[in-house]
């Protein structure tokens, strides 16, 4: 079968840069699905993309579907002929439908009888007939968040479409997609090559586009941008803190990247670098330059989309844009420094946190007290925690944070230092918001940790306390993130803190504001639920999590130790048998709703197997009492050795003895056995 | 096009406007005059807001003075004004080559796109008070935003079909770049036989006085009363099937709201409610206008192929 490489390109107006990769990948996946459904063999489907095009390349695509034999069953032979052996109407109708005579029909024999059969030979269709429809379907299924219309047309797409190109080797496929006739023409670079370029073979796409000033291959372009940035930075004796998301965005904004360097007045460097960097990156897509020690320089890189006749003019223009923005930042910084953070506390009384829960000043006072409470539990300086908590929201009232909301926290830190606050208090201003996103760093010291936890628990308890728990995708106070953040801090920083205790303290700080009487339980349940999601993300088996959840440990660090112990136990040979035994014991105890003694009466033990089990159980009990709380992995590993004794017991001993006293004593023994495990987790739920 | 560039000195503010007007006139646009009312953007002009509704084609271009009371800086800030100019172009249905038409207009005013970098940067537009949204870009000239470009998808809560293409030039920004000045007030407005006149000479006093009025003197109770009055008047006019005067009341209400905002007279929670009240009025006007045009048989649809509402 002949094969050719296939090229598909949709030429558009400028596509949204942040979703360009996602769209191109989805396009490739959809094309693959369509080709598979059509049984059109090929060796690879790849994509390329630029601001004005989405492209697909299919390697070694077969020219047509294989011919197929399709079996069509007709009426049963009994019903196909009358007593004289003439074909019935049913048989004739079926044969006509197949385009044959009844006499030519084959037979399909089974044990239950025979049927008429026609083996139709269906000729495979060529790609030229199949592709336009397949491509249209693949495009219709793209994940377009806001499809648009343009001009007079009813067609919807991401942005208006100008060209559609489908080349099978050197053959142009005929058809109409997204309202455009397929042509062997591609859009060139908007300014360097405003005319369209024609293409005569699918394999030429990259060279043809390059001649029209378009680097079509996304990864190639990204590597080119990265290389340019690094080399221009090096030439300026500087480094770039590479921001991968920004690099992707810039790659999606240019077809012919040219990296240029620009400068701004060094006097702006007096402003905290975070604010300057934010202005350059987020507003203008610039890459700030740093010196070898990581200090911000008064230089930045930007990636232009043209080879300008006068790059100096493009640089001057960009410098002119950034100057007033940096001047704004500088003005805000100078203005803000006229007031201490402490003096701003009063103004927080004009900002609502939540209608029923009061203002941000109210919240600050609660955070302050709760942070002090947590610090005491951690053996840290409660005065510093209280101070850091009290100031924690004051930077929201500064001009700088009002203008650039993303620098909240970090500006608080700079202003606190300027005010002469303790260094730990200053650092906590920034670290209170950690972790800001999944995988972000955690607060580095106990003061920051106390404030970060206090802020998160205050939101959780407050919002649950007025019955506004998150529902579906409605989580306006980002409580899910707050809960995960709090759990991560307590677990990964190994803080011996009790959720229930912190919640109770927080509840108390809200005085009479909370209306939900079950708030403590609701917050605890919610956090346990987050635990489940968090561990699942770490590929911990669901049954392990359930085994621990059954115990509802309220110290997250303790929860984590149990999860690790059960995970390890689950990998041992005896785990399955012991899980089954635990389940069996659990069932027996549940069925016999009796008062079971706390002690085993050794005089009632008669059989060897039960004596052996009792001895083992009692010795473990003594051993575990000595070990005390914790040491879960150690305990469970030891318990794994109990398996044979348990199995022998069940093989030889009849628990439900006719002698009531013996029966009760055996149940007491099993209860003790089960408690050895239950002390750590409910092993019976392991699969 | 060469001709236009030679005829007008685009290095003056008025030359820039004249060149743009002439260019878009050559493209077939009606060169309309500014609306004689206080509005926050060229989009409020009925030539954009109302005429983008329904199936009838249209093409207009006009300068629109815009009032944004909260942006006033008493004439102290070289980049911010409470009164400034937009140059607005609207064409329905949006032509296939509308991006190129825009780029050609830049060439007319002296921008060489192989020297200066022009870029289409995603920026989707939404106006909560007009119940309108669209998709498009802001235009960057060497990193500076100089225009907005939008394909209207919905206006006054109604689907746009056909779609209107809207281009809004920020005239002061563009002129500052072309003239190479750092302050709006240094812009040359005209340089003619009677001498040079600057933007500052014409408008600086206005910025000082209007900022003072907006922030310090605007009568808050009277503005609240005015807002309520415009709202009830607009509703009454909708009842009377008079969408055009009803819509003028919406624009008045909107300006009253903007002034109240500048006076910090509206709290954050109240703000949202006021926006929704204006939105309800705009939607009612849009529907009433559509019905009125429909009753007339959409007379501007020359081929008489009338498209159904929302289709």
XYZ file of C-alpha atoms in Angstrom, chain A residues 34-490:
457
model
C -10.339 10.140 13.693
C -7.670 8.290 11.680
C -7.907 5.283 13.993
C -11.697 5.245 13.675
C -11.328 5.284 9.886
C -8.667 2.543 10.012
C -6.218 4.759 8.191
C -2.825 3.454 9.233
C 0.076 5.787 9.883
C 3.254 5.838 11.945
C 3.008 9.135 13.828
C 0.850 12.222 14.366
C 2.683 15.390 15.417
C 1.699 19.058 15.746
C 3.196 22.487 15.268
C 1.813 25.884 16.143
C 2.503 29.605 15.927
C 0.418 32.703 16.628
C -1.316 32.412 13.246
C -1.517 28.676 12.613
C -2.283 25.241 14.014
C -0.580 22.470 12.088
C -0.587 18.686 12.020
C 1.827 16.287 10.363
C 0.929 12.635 9.888
C 3.781 10.339 8.921
C 3.363 7.540 6.391
C -0.390 7.695 6.077
C -1.919 5.028 3.839
C -3.556 6.375 0.688
C -6.753 4.436 1.220
C -8.550 2.173 3.633
C -8.026 -1.559 3.067
C -10.836 -3.335 1.187
C -13.081 -5.238 3.549
C -15.404 -8.202 3.457
C -18.619 -7.305 5.243
C -20.921 -10.212 6.070
C -24.613 -9.508 5.718
C -26.938 -12.099 7.199
C -30.302 -12.669 5.556
C -33.433 -14.562 6.616
C -33.166 -18.138 7.996
C -33.029 -20.714 5.235
C -36.341 -22.135 6.520
C -37.982 -18.786 5.970
C -36.135 -18.057 2.734
C -37.788 -20.723 0.612
C -41.325 -21.964 0.385
C -42.262 -25.614 0.285
C -41.612 -25.660 -3.448
C -38.098 -24.399 -2.950
C -38.865 -20.945 -4.386
C -37.355 -17.896 -2.754
C -39.794 -16.086 -0.477
C -40.454 -12.370 -0.666
C -38.311 -11.821 2.386
C -35.360 -13.592 0.755
C -35.823 -11.697 -2.499
C -36.016 -8.370 -0.752
C -32.852 -9.073 1.213
C -31.006 -10.210 -1.931
C -32.094 -7.098 -3.801
C -30.739 -5.017 -0.955
C -27.422 -6.812 -1.286
C -27.450 -6.474 -5.062
C -27.380 -10.240 -5.717
C -29.686 -13.068 -6.731
C -31.004 -15.343 -3.996
C -29.380 -18.211 -5.841
C -25.951 -16.615 -5.295
C -26.370 -16.370 -1.542
C -24.075 -18.381 0.662
C -25.131 -20.198 3.837
C -24.321 -19.388 7.405
C -24.550 -22.663 9.331
C -24.970 -22.878 13.088
C -26.245 -25.517 15.505
C -29.526 -23.704 15.591
C -29.973 -23.765 11.826
C -28.819 -22.036 8.680
C -29.202 -18.471 7.392
C -28.651 -16.846 4.035
C -25.363 -14.993 3.873
C -23.764 -12.506 1.534
C -20.108 -11.636 1.816
C -19.994 -8.144 0.388
C -16.682 -6.805 -0.729
C -16.459 -3.181 0.374
C -13.831 -1.173 -1.357
C -11.802 1.034 1.008
C -12.151 4.775 0.487
C -9.271 7.047 -0.368
C -7.936 9.697 2.006
C -9.063 12.400 -0.405
C -12.679 11.422 0.260
C -12.273 10.871 4.001
C -10.000 13.619 5.233
C -12.103 16.805 4.953
C -14.810 15.343 7.146
C -12.322 13.787 9.602
C -10.467 17.106 9.971
C -13.722 19.014 10.494
C -14.703 16.586 13.242
C -11.306 16.881 14.920
C -11.599 20.688 14.873
C -15.145 20.646 16.212
C -13.950 18.767 19.287
C -11.161 21.199 20.237
C -11.363 22.497 23.825
C -12.223 26.103 22.888
C -13.279 27.998 26.016
C -14.884 30.905 24.126
C -15.648 30.120 20.488
C -16.300 33.167 18.299
C -18.027 34.135 15.076
C -16.900 36.794 12.606
C -18.296 38.641 9.568
C -21.445 37.120 8.158
C -20.547 33.561 8.928
C -22.189 31.171 11.380
C -18.958 29.210 11.698
C -17.347 29.226 15.122
C -13.678 28.917 15.903
C -11.011 30.274 18.266
C -10.237 33.219 15.973
C -11.196 33.969 12.341
C -9.792 31.461 9.852
C -8.016 32.562 6.667
C -6.399 29.508 5.116
C -6.906 25.757 5.236
C -4.195 23.605 3.707
C -4.287 19.822 3.386
C -1.487 18.172 1.410
C -1.189 14.415 1.028
C 2.364 14.121 -0.248
C 2.248 16.368 -3.287
C -1.514 16.056 -3.718
C -3.799 18.823 -2.633
C -6.881 17.385 -0.958
C -10.041 19.095 -2.217
C -12.763 20.248 0.111
C -14.065 22.941 2.421
C -13.239 23.190 6.120
C -14.414 25.933 8.510
C -15.921 27.740 5.532
C -12.646 27.876 3.585
C -11.783 26.003 0.390
C -8.671 23.946 0.923
C -5.744 25.487 -0.966
C -2.023 24.864 -1.213
C -1.309 28.280 0.286
C -0.016 29.245 3.724
C 0.126 32.547 5.555
C 3.664 33.901 5.862
C 4.948 36.248 8.539
C 2.499 39.109 9.005
C 5.064 41.828 8.246
C 8.098 40.170 6.677
C 6.078 38.137 4.207
C 2.548 39.532 3.889
C 1.852 37.518 0.722
C 0.807 33.900 1.040
C 3.292 31.185 0.102
C 2.379 28.154 -1.952
C 3.463 24.671 -1.045
C 3.862 21.721 -3.396
C 4.594 18.871 -0.985
C 3.654 18.143 2.628
C 7.303 17.632 3.553
C 8.188 21.163 2.474
C 6.160 22.911 5.121
C 9.016 23.861 7.410
C 11.332 25.108 4.675
C 8.544 26.957 2.889
C 7.449 28.664 6.093
C 11.018 29.488 7.035
C 11.428 31.225 3.688
C 8.363 33.263 4.692
C 9.910 34.207 8.068
C 7.986 31.710 10.190
C 9.671 29.160 12.479
C 6.735 26.783 12.498
C 8.043 24.069 14.813
C 7.022 25.053 18.323
C 9.813 23.292 20.180
C 12.407 24.539 17.724
C 11.146 28.093 18.198
C 11.088 27.710 21.965
C 14.670 26.424 21.952
C 15.637 29.325 19.713
C 14.085 31.866 22.095
C 15.758 30.206 25.069
C 19.112 30.209 23.303
C 18.782 33.865 22.299
C 17.828 34.874 25.819
C 20.731 33.021 27.360
C 23.268 34.329 24.899
C 22.076 37.949 25.051
C 22.092 37.706 28.850
C 25.628 36.301 28.788
C 26.769 39.107 26.487
C 25.490 41.525 29.099
C 27.334 39.617 31.816
C 23.992 38.728 33.347
C 21.728 35.757 33.951
C 18.021 35.222 33.496
C 15.933 33.492 36.133
C 14.174 31.433 33.454
C 10.424 31.427 33.866
C 9.142 28.463 31.873
C 5.544 29.719 31.721
C 6.682 33.080 30.379
C 8.977 31.350 27.882
C 6.004 29.327 26.603
C 3.852 32.431 26.366
C 6.494 34.358 24.445
C 7.088 31.388 22.112
C 3.354 31.491 21.390
C 3.486 35.216 20.606
C 6.168 35.263 17.909
C 6.853 33.592 14.558
C 10.311 35.098 13.971
C 11.880 35.725 17.389
C 14.510 38.427 17.807
C 15.668 39.020 21.374
C 16.684 42.560 22.300
C 18.018 44.116 25.490
C 16.739 47.331 27.018
C 17.598 49.342 30.108
C 15.904 51.544 32.653
C 17.236 54.132 35.108
C 19.290 52.470 37.862
C 17.541 54.650 40.444
C 14.456 52.446 40.141
C 16.451 49.618 41.737
C 15.763 51.173 45.157
C 12.263 49.736 44.834
C 11.941 46.114 46.078
C 12.796 43.935 43.112
C 9.636 41.809 43.395
C 7.464 44.761 42.408
C 9.715 45.656 39.465
C 9.915 42.055 38.289
C 6.159 41.691 38.500
C 5.671 44.819 36.383
C 8.115 43.627 33.742
C 6.968 40.018 33.500
C 3.226 40.090 33.955
C 2.367 43.348 32.243
C 4.939 43.413 29.495
C 6.223 39.813 29.027
C 9.810 40.984 29.626
C 12.613 38.847 31.068
C 14.377 40.755 33.890
C 18.164 40.349 34.060
C 20.065 39.503 37.243
C 23.739 39.773 38.085
C 25.776 36.677 38.966
C 24.687 36.992 42.625
C 21.015 37.062 41.712
C 20.493 40.811 42.193
C 18.177 42.576 39.770
C 19.952 44.696 37.159
C 18.508 47.740 35.422
C 18.201 45.715 32.217
C 15.629 43.425 30.718
C 15.198 41.307 27.615
C 12.213 41.224 25.341
C 11.445 39.060 22.364
C 10.332 40.946 19.293
C 8.534 39.350 16.359
C 10.372 41.265 13.632
C 13.905 41.848 12.426
C 13.526 45.587 12.671
C 15.252 47.908 10.217
C 16.084 49.921 13.313
C 16.152 47.779 16.480
C 17.209 50.836 18.462
C 13.775 52.344 17.832
C 11.990 49.206 19.064
C 14.188 49.218 22.182
C 13.552 52.920 22.821
C 9.827 52.326 22.454
C 9.783 49.510 24.980
C 11.903 51.506 27.411
C 9.423 54.326 27.114
C 6.590 51.968 28.027
C 8.259 50.479 31.070
C 9.475 53.777 32.538
C 6.114 55.209 33.696
C 5.196 51.805 35.145
C 8.401 51.586 37.153
C 7.928 55.215 38.121
C 4.479 54.272 39.455
C 6.032 51.455 41.514
C 8.682 53.813 42.841
C 6.092 56.450 43.679
C 3.970 53.892 45.550
C 6.991 52.628 47.461
C 8.066 56.104 48.547
C 4.509 57.072 49.495
C 3.912 53.838 51.397
C 7.039 54.255 53.482
C 5.607 57.428 55.016
C 3.291 55.273 57.116
C 4.203 52.294 59.293
C 2.363 49.017 58.815
C 1.125 49.317 62.380
C -0.522 52.661 61.633
C -2.517 51.007 58.844
C -4.241 48.561 61.182
C -7.068 51.018 61.843
C -7.791 51.382 58.120
C -8.351 47.605 57.876
C -11.539 48.267 59.811
C -13.031 49.724 56.619
C -12.438 46.550 54.620
C -14.849 43.679 54.960
C -13.468 40.141 55.246
C -16.968 38.696 55.244
C -20.218 40.368 56.237
C -20.984 38.090 59.212
C -17.363 37.650 60.226
C -16.341 41.275 60.351
C -13.571 43.386 58.889
C -9.957 42.616 58.095
C -9.029 44.330 61.344
C -11.184 41.820 63.229
C -9.513 39.043 61.287
C -6.033 40.414 62.023
C -6.727 40.409 65.762
C -7.976 36.819 65.586
C -4.968 35.716 63.530
C -2.707 37.387 66.067
C -4.224 35.473 69.015
C -4.438 32.172 67.179
C -0.837 32.482 65.943
C 0.294 33.104 69.540
C -1.656 30.024 70.673
C -0.039 27.865 67.970
C 3.426 29.306 68.704
C 3.051 28.319 72.359
C 2.192 24.770 71.301
C 5.330 24.757 69.156
C 7.481 26.185 71.917
C 8.143 29.296 69.810
C 8.086 32.979 70.779
C 4.399 33.819 71.140
C 4.983 37.591 71.254
C 6.594 37.566 67.840
C 3.868 35.333 66.409
C 1.207 37.668 67.802
C 2.957 40.715 66.341
C 3.410 39.079 62.935
C -0.251 38.039 62.934
C -1.463 41.498 63.866
C 0.418 43.130 60.975
C -0.296 40.338 58.502
C -2.984 42.130 56.453
C -1.749 45.716 56.749
C 0.187 45.681 53.487
C -3.130 45.243 51.659
C -3.731 48.910 52.430
C -0.525 50.108 50.778
C -0.645 51.802 47.387
C 1.783 49.247 45.994
C -0.325 46.206 46.854
C -3.528 47.927 45.803
C -1.960 48.450 42.354
C -0.061 45.140 42.048
C -2.064 42.638 44.091
C 0.377 39.814 43.333
C 3.068 41.351 45.527
C 0.965 41.123 48.715
C 2.983 39.608 51.529
C 6.363 40.225 50.003
C 5.791 43.992 50.197
C 4.631 43.528 53.783
C 8.015 41.977 54.487
C 9.915 44.896 52.965
C 7.807 47.505 54.762
C 8.138 45.615 58.087
C 11.926 45.651 57.721
C 11.810 49.359 56.939
C 9.669 49.892 60.050
C 12.335 48.118 62.118
C 10.191 45.115 63.001
C 11.909 41.900 64.158
C 13.315 39.922 61.208
C 11.101 36.897 61.985
C 8.045 39.155 62.086
C 9.043 40.613 58.712
C 9.644 37.232 57.088
C 6.285 35.976 58.365
C 4.561 38.787 56.426
C 5.669 37.080 53.241
C 5.559 33.440 54.334
C 2.023 33.603 55.781
C 0.678 32.979 52.261
C 2.787 29.856 51.691
C 2.208 27.452 50.094
C 0.799 29.771 47.397
C 0.314 26.973 44.863
C 0.658 23.226 44.609
C 4.298 22.285 45.175
C 5.266 25.748 46.517
C 7.721 26.149 49.401
C 6.447 26.074 52.997
C 6.985 28.708 55.706
C 10.595 28.325 56.842
C 10.365 28.958 60.604
C 7.918 28.416 63.463
C 6.735 32.038 63.624
C 5.825 32.022 59.935
C 4.268 28.592 60.300
C 2.126 29.760 63.214
C 0.869 32.795 61.258
C 0.280 30.794 58.069
C -1.737 28.204 59.999
C -3.653 30.837 61.958
C -4.691 32.645 58.768
C -5.867 29.431 57.112
C -7.710 28.052 60.159
C -9.397 31.414 60.726
C -10.835 31.277 57.200
C -11.825 27.613 57.477
C -13.516 27.929 60.865
C -15.122 31.275 60.025
C -16.625 30.314 56.687
C -17.722 26.831 57.805
C -19.007 28.509 60.956
C -21.530 30.526 58.973
C -22.535 27.524 56.878
C -20.849 28.528 53.631
C -18.787 25.406 53.012
C -17.394 25.080 49.457
C -19.773 23.415 47.025
C -18.771 22.020 43.622
C -16.593 24.599 41.933
C -17.803 27.337 44.282
C -14.990 27.985 46.715
C -14.715 31.792 46.837
C -12.501 31.794 49.934
C -10.207 29.103 48.461
C -10.797 26.860 51.478
C -9.641 23.724 49.689
C -6.264 25.311 49.061
C -6.175 26.619 52.639
C -6.875 23.145 54.054
C -4.257 21.408 51.906
C -1.764 24.159 52.737
C -2.358 23.764 56.476
C -2.028 19.968 56.259
C 1.175 20.211 54.254
C 2.725 22.609 56.771
C 1.838 20.380 59.744
